[in-house]
């Protein structure tokens, strides 16, 4: 074979290889890195971080057992749920309370002074017909005659429980964004009994000391009838109770580490207090359906109802019109006193 | 005949050699390793995070990428996608150095994602922190759970409704997962304890460096240098910086679902509002630095920002 006969096939051989390799190189460059390499399975590597494991993340819920029940020797007591001071509550939330009272032989009425049409006089006439008053988050002030009437009511062994919340600000819609704030408006009334609500909301950021939210603080009871059988309570919208009179006693205190929302001052704030026949609680949410049975709240509710029905009020207390030395009778339900703060 | 044999032999040999050439083309033009810069500007929405996780996946599978720099300006978003962000960064950080640079904000879900970084660089205006979860739920499904008019029927008492207690419990569970991640990955640096972190405060760059939410004051280049310095496969300054196309918010509403359809692989994203015009989710959890806008009497999950 001549050298020329070898060179030609070799040349063709080289050209074909060169074309194939060049083509491969071009194709490989154009398609980029993702098209080849290790199979997908080789890069599949799941992770299950310890930080995400159920034991590390699942929140614990407090038991919601127990029931609201009264054990009293009394019967036939009438409890007025105040409805004439812009009270913020849902009547449906009070149904289990009304049921428990009914089972113990008592009666609940939602009547307010507006039904009487005589301002303070009408309210006090209503008070005459009842044995106890439950006042939930009033947002309209009590008139002087109403306060005098309630004071006489308590002096006559009528029972009063006031439940208040921190101020709530709501934003209106629209560009102007009007802001309105509803406030607890029974400071003047509470003041007559040596008590008032603190200005600030309470919270507790420590998971061990709240019920799954910094606002739902735990509350420890002091000794007394109102907290009999209660180991711990939970208040959802708590506010401190301040005593301005030595005769008032603390019913419950926030647990350690509780702070005020604005000033961030930590203390074991009193959140419920009693002065004779008057009880002031710095939270009204504990009667609501979502909180009522949390920890021992149901027992506190039961005790509070027992407190309300175990007074011994005379029929003619307070005297009609709220007059008789209590500075009443001159106001007809005006709201100018501005008890909130 | 001879030529046929020659060509066939050449083809066979060429086929054998082709993979070798192919392999050579898979390496970059020069042999320098890369630091890959992945940018997230916008909320941790599902579509944004899907892009980021895809780029991180590429960084992991690309042999020339030796380190990743995350350039972040994100106030967070839905908890679900914020967790995806974290998982993608966590995995990447287990394979190569990941250094974060907080261009603007890395708060809430944005911080969730960068927590596993080897280092976090900030500048004075950077905002980090806001560790916590918020929830958005139409009031009709929460407050009046037992009293909603029977406009629809349900097979069980807990179907399509949610109680305040269960929202708080779920929110706490998600918060625990978030806090666990922050404490695990940043705990050694943090001067704050878990309870203080849980307050959900935000911190500007200088304060963040002091309390351990961030590591250094610096620029994007500082982060790149750090990443390159920590990479095993990079010697001195012999590396390239590869910038991926930034993931940017399509609008100012960080929480708004994208109204443009997106197709990523086999996953199709459509505007949630359009797809679910008949129903809204009873509850949606966000790891976000921000407050819901709009009418507070009935917050729709898809209209918060």
Coordinates of C-alpha atoms in Angstrom, one line a residue:
Chain A
X1 CA 0.0 0.0 0.0
X2 CA 1.3 3.4 -1.0
X3 CA 1.7 6.0 1.7
X4 CA -0.9 8.1 -0.1
X5 CA -3.4 5.3 0.3
X6 CA -2.9 5.3 4.1
X7 CA -3.0 9.1 4.5
X8 CA -6.4 9.6 2.9
X9 CA -8.3 7.1 5.1
X10 CA -6.4 8.4 8.1
X11 CA -7.4 11.9 7.2
X12 CA -11.0 10.9 6.9
X13 CA -10.7 9.0 10.2
X14 CA -9.3 12.1 11.9
X15 CA -12.0 14.4 10.4
X16 CA -14.9 12.2 11.5
X17 CA -13.6 12.0 15.0
X18 CA -12.9 15.7 15.1
X19 CA -16.5 16.4 13.9
X20 CA -18.1 14.1 16.4
X21 CA -16.0 15.5 19.3
X22 CA -16.5 19.1 18.2
X23 CA -20.2 18.5 17.9
X24 CA -20.4 16.9 21.3
X25 CA -18.5 19.9 22.7
X26 CA -20.8 22.4 21.1
X27 CA -23.9 20.5 22.2
X28 CA -22.5 20.2 25.7
X29 CA -21.7 23.8 26.0
X30 CA -25.0 24.9 24.7
X31 CA -27.1 22.7 26.9
X32 CA -25.2 23.8 30.0
X33 CA -24.5 22.0 33.2
X34 CA -27.9 20.9 34.2
X35 CA -28.6 18.4 31.5
X36 CA -26.1 15.8 32.6
X37 CA -24.2 14.8 35.6
X38 CA -25.4 12.8 38.5
X39 CA -28.9 11.4 38.5
X40 CA -31.5 13.5 40.4
X41 CA -31.7 10.9 43.1
X42 CA -28.1 11.4 44.1
X43 CA -28.8 15.0 45.1
X44 CA -32.0 14.2 47.0
X45 CA -31.2 14.5 50.7
X46 CA -34.0 15.3 53.0
X47 CA -33.7 17.2 56.2
X48 CA -35.8 17.1 59.4
X49 CA -34.3 19.7 61.7
X50 CA -34.5 19.2 65.4
X51 CA -35.9 22.7 65.7
X52 CA -39.0 21.5 63.9
X53 CA -39.7 18.3 65.7
X54 CA -43.1 18.0 67.4
X55 CA -41.6 17.6 70.8
X56 CA -39.7 20.9 70.3
X57 CA -42.5 23.0 68.9
X58 CA -46.0 21.8 69.9
X59 CA -47.7 24.3 72.2
X60 CA -49.3 22.8 75.2
X61 CA -52.9 23.7 75.8
X62 CA -54.4 24.1 79.3
X63 CA -57.2 21.7 80.1
X64 CA -60.6 23.2 79.6
X65 CA -62.5 21.0 81.9
X66 CA -64.7 21.7 85.0
X67 CA -68.0 23.3 85.1
X68 CA -69.7 26.4 86.4
X69 CA -71.9 25.5 89.3
X70 CA -73.0 27.1 92.6
X71 CA -73.5 25.6 95.9
X72 CA -75.4 28.0 98.1
X73 CA -78.1 27.9 100.6
X74 CA -79.8 30.8 99.1
X75 CA -82.4 30.9 96.3
X76 CA -84.6 33.4 94.5
X77 CA -81.9 36.0 94.2
X78 CA -82.1 38.4 91.2
X79 CA -78.9 39.4 89.5
X80 CA -78.9 42.5 87.2
X81 CA -76.4 42.4 84.3
X82 CA -75.8 46.1 83.7
X83 CA -76.7 47.0 80.2
X84 CA -77.2 50.7 80.4
X85 CA -73.6 52.0 80.3
X86 CA -72.4 51.0 76.9
X87 CA -71.3 47.6 78.4
X88 CA -69.2 45.6 76.0
X89 CA -70.2 42.0 76.3
X90 CA -72.0 39.4 74.4
X91 CA -75.1 38.0 76.0
X92 CA -74.4 34.6 74.6
X93 CA -71.1 34.5 76.6
X94 CA -73.2 34.8 79.8
X95 CA -75.6 32.0 79.0
X96 CA -73.6 29.4 80.9
X97 CA -73.5 31.8 83.9
X98 CA -77.3 32.3 83.7
X99 CA -77.8 28.6 83.4
X100 CA -75.7 28.0 86.5
X101 CA -77.6 30.7 88.4
X102 CA -80.9 29.2 87.3
X103 CA -79.9 25.7 88.4
X104 CA -79.3 27.2 91.9
X105 CA -82.7 28.9 91.8
X106 CA -81.7 32.4 90.8
X107 CA -82.8 34.8 88.1
X108 CA -80.8 37.0 85.7
X109 CA -82.1 40.2 84.3
X110 CA -80.5 42.4 81.6
X111 CA -82.6 45.4 82.4
X112 CA -81.0 48.9 82.4
X113 CA -81.9 52.4 83.5
X114 CA -83.1 53.2 80.0
X115 CA -86.0 51.0 80.6
X116 CA -87.2 53.2 83.4
X117 CA -86.8 56.4 81.5
X118 CA -85.9 58.3 84.6
X119 CA -82.1 58.5 84.3
X120 CA -80.4 57.8 87.6
X121 CA -83.7 57.5 89.3
X122 CA -84.8 54.7 87.0
X123 CA -81.5 52.9 87.5
X124 CA -81.8 53.0 91.2
X125 CA -85.4 51.8 91.1
X126 CA -84.1 48.9 89.1
X127 CA -81.5 48.3 91.7
X128 CA -84.2 48.1 94.4
X129 CA -85.6 45.1 92.6
X130 CA -82.4 43.1 92.5
X131 CA -79.9 41.5 94.9
X132 CA -76.7 41.8 93.0
X133 CA -75.3 43.7 90.0
X134 CA -72.8 42.4 87.5
X135 CA -71.2 45.2 85.5
X136 CA -69.1 44.2 82.5
X137 CA -66.8 46.6 80.7
X138 CA -68.9 49.8 81.0
X139 CA -67.8 52.4 78.4
X140 CA -70.3 55.1 79.5
X141 CA -69.9 56.9 82.8
X142 CA -72.2 56.3 85.8
X143 CA -74.0 59.4 86.9
X144 CA -73.5 60.7 90.4
X145 CA -76.9 59.4 91.4
X146 CA -76.2 56.0 90.0
X147 CA -72.9 55.9 91.9
X148 CA -74.7 57.0 95.0
X149 CA -77.4 54.4 94.4
X150 CA -74.8 51.6 94.0
X151 CA -73.0 52.7 97.1
X152 CA -76.2 52.5 99.1
X153 CA -76.9 49.2 97.4
X154 CA -73.6 47.8 98.6
X155 CA -74.1 49.3 102.1
X156 CA -77.4 47.5 102.2
X157 CA -75.6 44.2 101.5
X158 CA -76.3 44.2 97.8
X159 CA -73.4 42.6 95.9
X160 CA -71.6 44.3 93.0
X161 CA -69.0 42.9 90.7
X162 CA -67.3 45.1 88.1
X163 CA -65.2 43.6 85.3
X164 CA -63.1 46.0 83.2
X165 CA -60.8 45.8 80.3
X166 CA -57.8 47.9 79.0
X167 CA -58.7 50.7 76.6
X168 CA -59.4 49.4 73.1
X169 CA -58.5 51.5 70.1
X170 CA -60.2 51.0 66.8
X171 CA -59.3 52.5 63.5
X172 CA -62.0 53.8 61.2
X173 CA -61.8 53.1 57.6
X174 CA -61.1 55.6 54.9
X175 CA -58.3 58.0 54.2
X176 CA -58.9 60.1 57.3
X177 CA -58.5 57.0 59.5
X178 CA -60.4 58.3 62.4
X179 CA -59.3 56.6 65.7
X180 CA -61.8 55.9 68.4
X181 CA -60.9 54.5 71.8
X182 CA -63.3 52.8 74.2
X183 CA -62.4 53.0 77.8
X184 CA -63.5 51.5 81.1
X185 CA -65.8 54.2 82.4
X186 CA -66.5 53.1 86.0
X187 CA -63.4 54.6 87.6
X188 CA -65.6 57.0 89.6
X189 CA -67.8 54.1 90.8
X190 CA -64.8 51.9 91.7
X191 CA -63.2 54.9 93.4
X192 CA -66.1 55.1 95.8
X193 CA -65.1 51.6 97.0
X194 CA -61.4 52.5 97.2
X195 CA -60.4 50.8 94.0
X196 CA -59.5 51.7 90.4
X197 CA -58.1 50.0 87.3
X198 CA -54.5 50.7 86.3
X199 CA -53.9 52.5 83.1
X200 CA -51.9 49.9 81.3
X201 CA -52.5 46.5 79.8
X202 CA -50.6 43.6 81.3
X203 CA -48.6 40.9 79.5
X204 CA -46.1 38.2 80.1
X205 CA -43.8 37.0 77.4
X206 CA -42.5 34.0 79.2
X207 CA -44.1 30.9 77.7
X208 CA -44.2 29.2 81.0
X209 CA -46.2 32.0 82.5
X210 CA -48.8 32.6 79.8
X211 CA -51.4 30.6 78.0
X212 CA -50.0 30.4 74.5
X213 CA -49.9 34.2 74.0
X214 CA -48.2 37.0 75.8
X215 CA -51.5 38.7 76.4
X216 CA -53.1 35.7 78.1
X217 CA -51.4 36.0 81.4
X218 CA -51.6 33.5 84.3
X219 CA -53.0 34.8 87.6
X220 CA -52.5 33.3 91.0
X221 CA -55.3 33.6 93.6
X222 CA -55.0 34.9 97.1
X223 CA -56.9 33.2 99.9
X224 CA -60.5 33.9 100.2
X225 CA -64.1 32.9 99.3
X226 CA -63.7 34.2 95.7
X227 CA -60.7 32.0 95.0
X228 CA -61.7 28.9 96.9
X229 CA -60.6 25.8 94.9
X230 CA -58.7 28.0 92.4
X231 CA -55.1 27.1 91.8
X232 CA -54.5 29.3 88.8
X233 CA -56.5 31.6 86.5
X234 CA -55.9 33.0 83.1
X235 CA -56.9 36.5 82.1
X236 CA -56.9 37.4 78.5
X237 CA -57.1 41.2 78.6
X238 CA -55.7 41.9 82.0
X239 CA -55.3 45.2 83.7
X240 CA -54.0 45.9 87.2
X241 CA -56.3 46.9 90.1
X242 CA -55.1 49.6 92.3
X243 CA -56.3 50.0 95.9
X244 CA -56.8 53.6 97.1
X245 CA -58.3 52.4 100.4
X246 CA -56.7 50.2 103.1
X247 CA -59.9 48.2 103.5
X248 CA -59.6 46.7 100.0
X249 CA -58.1 43.2 99.8
X250 CA -56.4 41.6 96.8
X251 CA -58.2 38.6 95.3
X252 CA -55.6 37.6 92.7
X253 CA -52.2 38.7 91.4
X254 CA -50.5 38.3 88.1
X255 CA -47.7 35.8 88.1
X256 CA -44.1 36.7 88.3
X257 CA -42.6 38.5 85.2
X258 CA -45.8 40.2 84.2
X259 CA -45.2 43.6 82.8
X260 CA -47.2 46.7 81.8
X261 CA -47.3 47.1 78.1
X262 CA -46.5 50.7 77.9
X263 CA -43.9 51.2 80.6
X264 CA -42.5 47.6 80.7
X265 CA -42.4 47.5 84.5
X266 CA -42.5 44.1 86.0
X267 CA -44.4 43.3 89.1
X268 CA -46.9 40.9 90.6
X269 CA -49.8 43.3 89.9
X270 CA -53.1 42.7 91.7
X271 CA -55.7 42.0 89.0
X272 CA -58.7 41.5 91.2
X273 CA -59.7 43.0 94.5
X274 CA -62.6 43.1 96.9
X275 CA -63.8 45.8 99.2
X276 CA -66.8 44.5 101.2
X277 CA -69.7 43.9 98.9
X278 CA -67.8 45.3 95.9
X279 CA -65.5 43.3 93.6
X280 CA -63.4 44.7 90.9
X281 CA -61.7 42.4 88.3
X282 CA -59.2 43.8 85.8
X283 CA -60.4 41.6 83.0
X284 CA -63.8 40.8 81.5
X285 CA -62.7 38.2 79.0
X286 CA -62.6 35.3 81.5
X287 CA -66.3 34.9 81.2
X288 CA -66.1 34.6 77.4
X289 CA -66.5 31.2 75.8
X290 CA -62.9 30.9 74.8
X291 CA -61.5 31.6 78.2
X292 CA -64.3 30.5 80.6
X293 CA -62.9 27.0 81.3
X294 CA -59.2 27.7 80.9
X295 CA -57.2 26.4 83.9
X296 CA -59.5 27.2 86.9
X297 CA -61.4 30.1 85.4
X298 CA -64.7 28.2 85.7
X299 CA -64.1 27.9 89.5
X300 CA -63.5 31.6 89.8
X301 CA -66.6 32.3 87.8
X302 CA -68.6 30.0 90.0
X303 CA -67.2 31.6 93.2
X304 CA -68.0 35.1 91.8
X305 CA -71.6 34.0 91.1
X306 CA -71.8 32.6 94.6
X307 CA -70.6 35.9 96.0
X308 CA -73.3 37.7 94.0
X309 CA -76.1 35.5 95.3
X310 CA -75.1 35.3 99.0
X311 CA -75.8 38.9 99.9
X312 CA -78.8 39.8 102.1
X313 CA -80.1 43.0 100.7
X314 CA -83.2 44.8 102.0
X315 CA -86.1 45.4 99.6
X316 CA -86.0 49.1 99.9
X317 CA -82.3 49.6 99.1
X318 CA -81.4 51.9 97.5
X319 CA -84.1 54.4 98.2
X320 CA -85.9 55.3 94.9
X321 CA -84.3 58.2 93.1
X322 CA -80.9 57.6 94.6
X323 CA -81.4 60.7 96.9
X324 CA -81.0 60.8 100.6
X325 CA -77.6 62.2 101.3
X326 CA -75.7 60.4 98.4
X327 CA -75.7 63.5 96.2
X328 CA -78.0 61.8 93.8
X329 CA -81.2 62.9 92.2
X330 CA -79.7 65.9 90.4
X331 CA -78.2 64.1 87.5
X332 CA -80.3 62.4 84.8
X333 CA -77.8 60.0 83.4
X334 CA -75.4 62.6 82.0
X335 CA -72.1 61.3 80.9
X336 CA -70.0 64.4 81.4
X337 CA -68.1 63.0 84.4
X338 CA -65.6 61.2 82.2
X339 CA -64.6 58.4 84.5
X340 CA -62.2 56.7 82.0
X341 CA -58.5 57.4 81.7
Chain B
X1 CA -15.0 -0.1 1.4
X2 CA -12.0 1.0 3.2
X3 CA -13.5 4.4 3.9
X4 CA -16.6 2.9 5.3
X5 CA -14.5 0.9 7.8
X6 CA -12.5 4.0 8.6
X7 CA -15.6 6.1 9.2
X8 CA -17.3 3.4 11.4
X9 CA -14.1 3.0 13.5
X10 CA -13.8 6.7 13.8
X11 CA -17.5 7.1 14.9
X12 CA -17.0 4.3 17.5
X13 CA -13.9 5.9 18.9
X14 CA -15.5 9.4 18.7
X15 CA -18.5 8.0 20.7
X16 CA -16.1 6.7 23.4
X17 CA -14.2 10.0 23.6
X18 CA -17.3 12.2 23.5
X19 CA -18.2 12.0 27.2
X20 CA -14.7 13.1 28.1
X21 CA -15.1 16.2 26.0
X22 CA -18.6 16.7 27.3
X23 CA -17.2 16.6 30.8
X24 CA -14.6 19.2 30.0
X25 CA -17.3 21.6 28.7
X26 CA -19.2 21.3 32.0
X27 CA -16.4 23.2 33.7
X28 CA -16.4 27.0 33.3
X29 CA -14.2 28.6 30.7
X30 CA -11.5 29.2 33.3
X31 CA -10.9 26.9 36.2
X32 CA -11.6 29.5 38.9
X33 CA -14.2 28.5 41.4
X34 CA -17.3 30.7 41.9
X35 CA -19.0 32.6 44.8
X36 CA -22.6 32.7 43.8
X37 CA -24.6 35.8 44.8
X38 CA -28.3 35.1 45.3
X39 CA -30.5 38.1 45.7
X40 CA -34.0 38.3 47.3
X41 CA -35.6 41.7 47.2
X42 CA -39.2 41.4 48.4
X43 CA -41.4 39.3 50.6
X44 CA -40.9 35.6 51.3
X45 CA -43.8 34.8 49.1
X46 CA -44.1 31.3 47.6
X47 CA -43.0 32.4 44.2
X48 CA -40.1 34.5 45.4
X49 CA -38.8 31.7 47.6
X50 CA -39.3 29.1 44.9
X51 CA -36.9 31.1 42.8
X52 CA -34.4 31.5 45.6
X53 CA -34.5 27.8 46.5
X54 CA -34.0 26.9 42.8
X55 CA -30.9 29.1 42.6
X56 CA -29.6 27.6 45.8
X57 CA -30.1 24.2 44.4
X58 CA -28.1 25.2 41.3
X59 CA -25.4 26.5 43.5
X60 CA -25.2 23.1 45.3
X61 CA -25.2 21.1 42.2
X62 CA -22.8 23.2 40.2
X63 CA -19.3 21.9 40.8
X64 CA -17.7 25.3 40.3
X65 CA -19.7 27.0 43.0
X66 CA -17.8 26.9 46.3
X67 CA -19.8 29.5 48.4
X68 CA -23.0 31.4 48.4
X69 CA -23.7 35.0 49.4
X70 CA -27.4 35.8 50.1
X71 CA -28.2 39.4 49.4
X72 CA -31.5 40.1 51.2
X73 CA -34.0 42.8 51.5
X74 CA -37.1 41.1 52.8
X75 CA -39.6 41.8 55.5
X76 CA -40.8 38.1 55.5
X77 CA -44.2 36.8 54.5
X78 CA -46.2 33.6 54.9
X79 CA -44.7 31.2 57.4
X80 CA -45.0 28.3 55.0
X81 CA -42.7 29.8 52.4
X82 CA -40.4 31.4 55.1
X83 CA -39.8 27.8 56.3
X84 CA -39.0 26.8 52.8
X85 CA -36.5 29.6 52.7
X86 CA -34.9 28.4 55.9
X87 CA -34.7 24.8 54.7
X88 CA -33.1 25.7 51.4
X89 CA -30.5 27.9 53.1
X90 CA -29.9 25.4 55.9
X91 CA -29.2 22.6 53.4
X92 CA -26.9 24.8 51.3
X93 CA -25.0 26.0 54.4
X94 CA -24.4 22.3 55.3
X95 CA -22.6 21.9 52.0
X96 CA -20.7 25.1 51.6
X97 CA -20.2 28.5 53.2
X98 CA -23.3 30.8 53.1
X99 CA -22.8 34.4 54.1
X100 CA -25.7 36.8 54.2
X101 CA -25.7 40.5 53.4
X102 CA -28.7 42.5 54.6
X103 CA -29.2 45.0 51.9
X104 CA -32.3 46.6 53.5
X105 CA -34.3 44.4 55.8
X106 CA -34.1 40.8 56.9
X107 CA -36.9 40.7 59.4
X108 CA -39.2 38.0 60.5
X109 CA -39.5 35.4 57.7
X110 CA -36.6 37.2 56.0
X111 CA -34.4 36.5 59.0
X112 CA -35.8 33.0 59.4
X113 CA -34.2 32.3 56.0
X114 CA -30.8 33.7 56.7
X115 CA -30.5 32.4 60.3
X116 CA -28.4 29.3 59.2
X117 CA -25.8 31.6 57.4
X118 CA -22.2 31.3 58.6
X119 CA -22.1 35.1 59.0
X120 CA -24.5 38.0 58.6
X121 CA -23.3 41.3 57.4
X122 CA -25.3 44.5 57.9
X123 CA -24.9 48.2 57.4
X124 CA -26.3 50.9 59.7
X125 CA -29.7 51.1 58.0
X126 CA -30.2 47.3 57.9
X127 CA -33.2 46.1 59.9
X128 CA -33.1 42.6 61.4
X129 CA -35.2 40.8 64.0
X130 CA -39.0 40.8 64.4
X131 CA -39.0 37.1 65.4
X132 CA -42.6 36.1 65.6
X133 CA -45.8 35.1 63.9
X134 CA -48.9 37.0 63.1
X135 CA -52.2 35.6 62.0
X136 CA -54.8 36.8 59.6
X137 CA -58.3 35.3 59.8
X138 CA -61.7 36.6 58.8
X139 CA -63.6 37.5 62.0
X140 CA -66.5 35.5 60.8
X141 CA -64.5 32.3 61.3
X142 CA -63.1 33.2 64.7
X143 CA -65.0 35.5 67.0
X144 CA -68.5 34.2 66.1
X145 CA -67.4 30.6 65.5
X146 CA -70.5 29.2 67.1
X147 CA -72.9 31.8 65.9
X148 CA -72.3 32.2 62.2
X149 CA -75.5 31.9 60.2
X150 CA -75.8 28.5 58.6
X151 CA -75.0 29.7 55.1
X152 CA -73.1 26.6 54.4
X153 CA -73.1 23.1 55.8
X154 CA -70.2 21.3 57.2
X155 CA -69.4 17.6 58.0
X156 CA -67.9 18.3 61.4
X157 CA -67.9 21.0 64.1
X158 CA -64.3 21.9 63.5
X159 CA -64.5 21.9 59.6
X160 CA -63.9 25.4 58.1
X161 CA -63.8 27.1 61.4
X162 CA -61.2 27.9 64.1
X163 CA -61.4 29.0 67.7
X164 CA -59.4 31.7 69.2
X165 CA -57.7 29.1 71.5
X166 CA -56.6 27.0 68.6
X167 CA -55.3 29.9 66.7
X168 CA -53.2 30.9 69.6
X169 CA -52.0 27.4 70.1
X170 CA -51.1 27.0 66.4
X171 CA -49.4 30.4 66.4
X172 CA -47.4 29.4 69.4
X173 CA -46.3 26.2 67.7
X174 CA -45.1 28.0 64.6
X175 CA -43.4 30.6 66.8
X176 CA -41.7 27.8 68.7
X177 CA -40.3 26.4 65.4
X178 CA -39.1 29.9 64.4
X179 CA -37.6 30.6 67.8
X180 CA -35.9 27.2 67.9
X181 CA -34.2 27.9 64.6
X182 CA -33.0 31.3 65.6
X183 CA -31.7 30.1 69.0
X184 CA -30.1 27.1 67.4
X185 CA -28.3 29.0 64.7
X186 CA -27.7 32.3 66.4
X187 CA -27.9 31.4 70.1
X188 CA -24.2 31.3 70.5
X189 CA -23.9 34.8 69.2
X190 CA -26.9 36.3 70.8
X191 CA -26.7 38.2 74.0
X192 CA -30.5 38.0 74.3
X193 CA -32.2 35.0 75.8
X194 CA -35.1 33.2 74.1
X195 CA -37.7 35.2 76.0
X196 CA -36.1 38.5 74.9
X197 CA -35.9 37.3 71.3
X198 CA -39.6 36.3 71.5
X199 CA -40.6 39.9 72.1
X200 CA -40.3 40.4 68.4
X201 CA -38.3 43.6 68.4
X202 CA -36.4 44.8 65.3
X203 CA -32.8 46.1 65.4
X204 CA -30.8 48.4 63.2
X205 CA -27.5 47.1 61.9
X206 CA -25.1 48.5 64.6
X207 CA -27.4 47.2 67.5
X208 CA -27.8 43.9 65.7
X209 CA -24.0 43.4 65.7
X210 CA -23.9 44.2 69.4
X211 CA -26.7 41.8 70.4
X212 CA -25.7 39.1 68.0
X213 CA -28.5 39.2 65.5
X214 CA -25.7 40.0 63.0
X215 CA -22.0 39.5 62.9
X216 CA -20.3 42.3 61.1
X217 CA -20.8 45.7 59.6
X218 CA -19.9 45.5 56.0
X219 CA -20.9 45.6 52.4
X220 CA -21.9 43.0 49.8
X221 CA -18.2 42.7 48.9
X222 CA -17.3 42.0 52.6
X223 CA -19.8 39.2 52.5
X224 CA -18.3 37.8 49.3
X225 CA -14.8 38.0 50.7
X226 CA -15.9 36.3 53.9
X227 CA -17.6 33.5 51.8
X228 CA -14.6 33.0 49.6
X229 CA -12.3 33.0 52.6
X230 CA -14.4 30.2 54.2
X231 CA -14.7 28.1 51.1
X232 CA -12.4 25.0 51.0
X233 CA -12.1 25.1 47.2
X234 CA -11.1 28.8 46.9
X235 CA -7.5 29.9 47.3
X236 CA -6.8 33.5 48.1
X237 CA -8.4 35.7 45.5
X238 CA -8.7 33.1 42.8
X239 CA -12.4 33.1 42.4
X240 CA -15.2 34.5 40.3
X241 CA -18.4 36.1 41.6
X242 CA -21.5 35.0 39.8
X243 CA -24.6 37.2 40.2
X244 CA -27.9 35.6 39.7
X245 CA -30.8 37.6 38.5
X246 CA -32.3 39.2 41.6
X247 CA -35.6 37.9 42.9
X248 CA -37.7 41.1 43.2
X249 CA -41.2 41.9 44.4
X250 CA -43.5 42.6 41.6
X251 CA -45.4 45.2 43.6
X252 CA -45.1 47.1 46.9
X253 CA -47.5 44.6 48.5
X254 CA -45.1 42.1 50.0
X255 CA -47.9 39.8 51.0
X256 CA -50.1 40.1 48.0
X257 CA -50.2 37.0 45.9
X258 CA -48.6 37.5 42.5
X259 CA -51.4 38.0 40.0
X260 CA -49.1 36.8 37.1
X261 CA -49.0 33.1 36.4
X262 CA -45.7 31.6 37.0
X263 CA -44.5 28.2 35.9
X264 CA -41.5 26.6 37.6
X265 CA -40.9 23.1 36.6
X266 CA -44.1 21.2 37.2
X267 CA -45.4 23.8 39.6
X268 CA -47.9 26.3 38.4
X269 CA -48.6 29.4 40.5
X270 CA -51.7 31.4 39.9
X271 CA -53.2 34.2 41.8
X272 CA -54.8 32.7 44.9
X273 CA -57.6 35.2 44.9
X274 CA -58.6 34.2 41.4
X275 CA -58.2 30.5 42.0
X276 CA -60.2 30.5 45.2
X277 CA -62.8 33.2 44.6
X278 CA -65.4 31.2 46.4
X279 CA -63.4 30.5 49.6
X280 CA -60.9 32.2 51.7
X281 CA -58.7 30.2 54.1
X282 CA -60.1 30.4 57.6
X283 CA -56.6 31.3 58.9
X284 CA -53.2 32.2 57.5
X285 CA -50.0 32.6 59.4
X286 CA -47.3 35.1 58.6
X287 CA -43.8 35.6 59.7
X288 CA -43.7 39.2 58.6
X289 CA -42.4 42.5 59.7
X290 CA -45.5 44.6 59.2
X291 CA -49.1 45.0 60.2
X292 CA -52.2 44.2 58.3
X293 CA -53.6 47.1 56.3
X294 CA -57.2 47.7 55.3
X295 CA -60.4 47.3 57.3
X296 CA -59.6 45.6 60.6
X297 CA -63.2 44.4 61.0
X298 CA -62.7 41.7 58.4
X299 CA -59.2 41.0 57.3
X300 CA -58.9 38.9 54.2
X301 CA -55.8 36.7 54.1
X302 CA -55.0 37.8 50.6
X303 CA -55.2 41.5 51.2
X304 CA -52.9 42.0 54.1
X305 CA -49.6 43.7 53.8

